[in-house]
Amino acid sequence: MAEYPAYIYTSGSPLQHTPMHLNASDMYGFFIKGDLEKLQETVDATLNRVAANRMTFRALSPYIMLTFTRVEHAQSSFPADYNKGWGKECDIIPWILVGQVEENDGNTKLHRVFLYPSYTWVDVPMAISIGREIFGYPKNICQLSMPEPGDDPLAFKISCEGWEPYSPETQLDVHPLIEIAATDTGKTHQPVSGFFDVIREGLKILRSEPDLFALDEAGLQDFESLLLRPRIDQLFLKQFPDASGVKAVYQAVVVAPAVIDKVYEAELLGYTYACTVHKFDTFRLDETLGLELGTQPVLLPFHIKMDFTVTEGEELLEAAATSPQKIAILGGGPGAMTAAFYLTDQPNWQDRYDITVYQMGWRLGGKCASGRNARLGQRIEEHGLHMWFGFYDNGFALMKKAYGALNRPASAPLATWQDAFKPQNYIVLTESIGEGYKFWPIQIPEKPGDPGEHNEEITFEKVVTTLTAWIRQWLKGLDQCISDAAKAEPEKDAKGLGPFWEGFLGLLKHVPEAFHFLEKPNHESLLGALRTIQDSLLQRVEHLLDSDDEARRFFISIDLAVTSLIGMQADGVLLNGFDVINDIEFRDWLRKHGANQDYTIDSAPVRGFYDLVFAYLDGDTSRPNIEAGTMLRGILRIAIGYHGGFIWKMQAGMGDTVFTPLYQVLKQRGVNFQFFHKVETLIPDGDGVGEIVMTQQVALADGMTEYNPLIDVADLACWPSYPNYGQIDTDQARLLQANDVNLESHWSDWAQIYEAHFGRPLPVKQLKRGVDFDQVVFGLSIGSLPQVCQKLLEKSPPLKATSDNVKTTATRAYQVWLNKSLRELGWAAFGSEAEDPVLSSFSEPFDTSTPMNQLLIREVWPAGHAPQNVSYFCSPMRMPDVPPHTETDFLARCTGTVKLGALGQLRQQAFNLWPAVATEDSFDWQALIDPDNNSGEARFDAQYWRANVNPSDRYVLSVVGSTQHRLASDASGFSNLYLAGDWLKTGLNAGCVEAAVMGGMQASRAISGYPCAIKGETDR
């Protein structure tokens, strides 16, 4: 700590030295439940902000301890102050239980426990000066009433001076804040031996809370031993402002022990109390502590008469007077933008960080970017089919924060997150039966709640309970199928599953508790019973599986669920988590545990999940490959962990829905954006990244200091499919358009075109560590590592192992706009309330499709050309080899291949979906929207298709054994490099926007300590 000059005590100064003896203190205390997340936000905004990652403080419990204390004799024992005399005071303090923790590799170690006074109200002005300036108590004057010594403890009240409500017209006045009142005085008080008996009783309450801070049993024991020491450490934020009131001339985290010298009397109060919190804008206890406005229950009321001493304080940390750290965020995908959002989602973040985002090309979004094509009805053009699952708690929490911060007018398009996302609960799987297809419609029930408000860490107990409940339900359905078949063919004398199977239904009822409680030998008997179901079921229903669609689907569902239960128990998943089976491919794991080869292994549900995550090596659908643990975790979270809708469809392009609000909020907060900056290479220097080399792709037009990337489409801010050429240097813009240059392409020939025309190479920027940046958030996808991080890979074996083992695949997509509705096209299988389907496990070359008609209202088509339907198709794209960037026609060749595949599917397969406009060998091209009114296949030229082959566009896979090579954000091997994206070890370990958001949150947490909790990081 710094060496300070001696404090100058002037004549009449109210300050006194430590230690301070607070004798004959009459304390009443009450435990009241707040909100753990809001308490942590308060700790982050105060203690952790000063700590700046040198220490980490966590709120340990949602309960605050509210104390009313009457001190009859307060006096310093410092000789000069002792001779001055003594005083009296009353104070009211809501204490937050705070721990100093160390987090490493997902483990939390608790070092110290503190009581943190979030507020302190006193009735004596002298007490304000001594407590606030010496220790850091956040003291304010108040008016209070509490029982006099010996009185019955019936009522406690506090009123404070302040403003309610905040308004230019509101005059400072006294308003009520907190009231505690006895509501039932029927029980007697229980004497205890002292304050620590009260603490022990409080610990029982804390242990009973499911949202107690995540400590294992050893951590809880450390917590209890730390809390029961013979002194109580009080923790303070101590600070003094400069003359402007803007900056702090001194700011520190201070700890001052309170030592109990003598206890005269202690008791647990038998009365029942209620606490009333009043709305008071000066003291928003609902926001800072999470207390409910109005009346709420009180736990563990207590009363202690004691002497205690507050001894000399100790500075744990002092805020250093430093310049903000410069953070360079590379890329604009969901991981990068999430990192930027959470880094700036902290009070006064500008004091700590100066953030610049560097983005290739003209738009944000990465592989999630979308654009508006002004030449064709401002239509939405996507990289592929994007939808959000209902278990995406982190992604939806981000969206709620972004839309809330944006605070659009209620009449604006996509004013709220609920306007931007709508539930989709109807899916259709495609079964390949013989030479044809059968559609397996599934109507999924909505569940209570909204995504983003729940803990997605699905417990294994819930998994087992849910699976067994489903099996029992499906067995009953299958029994009905057998009975119906018997009625149709009475000569076969079939009688359903029979009494034998009733026994299995009874067994299944007890499977969850059996898995949870039985020792291993008994588990084996239970596994044997499940295997009997598995083996016997086929014998009982095999005669129906080819002819009865419903029976076959019940059988497949039961077989998958039973196999999963068997495999999870047999392979130790329930004890050790899903990663223990990541050494085997998912279909092989199903085979290992007895799933039926003929009907289940390659069934529509299995193929649907493979198609969902493009789980094929090099995009080759004959080479399925995904880790069993990662796949099983994903299936169960999707099926069990959703809230509200099973799937949520965006109501505009993903760029418009997700990246516009993120960009607008970040711009408002003060984040800098540098578009048209292509990262070429990162160069190491010592233990960190020393230099970032970029190409500046274009110069802006004269007079422009920054690029404005958005356009207005029907009152919604959107991203265009092409740059806003009017903002680019005139000559460069003309050259770009004349050569149809794609600034997002890894194989672009723009550098050669530019140099040939202007006689000089594109400008290169070399950002230097300590000058242009201090820390780097690498938000590019893993496919970019070999191109831009070659020198880093040479120095970091872990990063090299990640690059080598976490694979990616190219994907392909096309969109068609049609002049007929889905029903007019001949599709007949609609969901409840005529909901359109999401179709999966269809035939290659495009295996997944869905109508996206909700988007048409956001497009602006000329009269006479308004579509009645728009449908999206996507799939993996086979690509074993990727040529060097010098093959500048590679992207065009790939795009041509996608077009040929789309034309072929429409000609030869569309009849399965749209029989009204297609036959087995033809398609009615007049059904396609074409403003130029071409004929035949030429009308397809007015549709949209793309090959996602750029390194940053490739989809991240979870091939067998790859999760062990994934890294946490701060494990790159370089001290100032933080990774962000869905290729990190996030707990999902699969390619999706939720994992990318989690990766971005990891990056923010690694840099700033915020957010402390990321849902779904562990298997529970």
PDB file of C-alpha atoms in Angstrom, residues 36 123 151 156 164 220 247 343 398 451 512 525 543 659 716-717 730 809 839 859 907 943:
ATOM      1  CA  LEU A  36     -28.755 -13.336  -5.048  1.00  0.00           C
ATOM      2  CA  ASP A 123     -29.446   8.925  14.212  1.00  0.00           C
ATOM      3  CA  ASP A 151     -39.517  -2.995  26.184  1.00  0.00           C
ATOM      4  CA  PHE A 156     -39.043  -1.181  14.372  1.00  0.00           C
ATOM      5  CA  GLU A 164     -39.467  10.116  -3.689  1.00  0.00           C
ATOM      6  CA  LEU A 220     -19.559 -25.079   2.920  1.00  0.00           C
ATOM      7  CA  LYS A 247     -13.495  11.011  -9.880  1.00  0.00           C
ATOM      8  CA  LEU A 343     -17.715  -5.919 -20.453  1.00  0.00           C
ATOM      9  CA  LEU A 398     -28.568 -11.363 -23.404  1.00  0.00           C
ATOM     10  CA  PRO A 451     -36.363 -18.696 -21.689  1.00  0.00           C
ATOM     11  CA  PRO A 512     -35.644 -42.634 -10.525  1.00  0.00           C
ATOM     12  CA  SER A 525     -30.469 -55.839 -11.362  1.00  0.00           C
ATOM     13  CA  HIS A 543     -44.857 -57.598 -36.647  1.00  0.00           C
ATOM     14  CA  PHE A 659     -27.039  -7.834 -34.027  1.00  0.00           C
ATOM     15  CA  LEU A 716     -36.498  -1.256 -38.729  1.00  0.00           C
ATOM     16  CA  ALA A 717     -32.729  -0.758 -38.615  1.00  0.00           C
ATOM     17  CA  THR A 730     -15.857   7.135 -54.606  1.00  0.00           C
ATOM     18  CA  THR A 809     -17.547 -28.349 -41.729  1.00  0.00           C
ATOM     19  CA  LEU A 839     -38.799 -30.219 -41.254  1.00  0.00           C
ATOM     20  CA  GLU A 859     -39.683  -7.294 -46.555  1.00  0.00           C
ATOM     21  CA  ARG A 907     -36.727 -31.008 -59.819  1.00  0.00           C
ATOM     22  CA  GLN A 943     -33.691 -16.787 -55.496  1.00  0.00           C
TER      23      GLN A 943
END
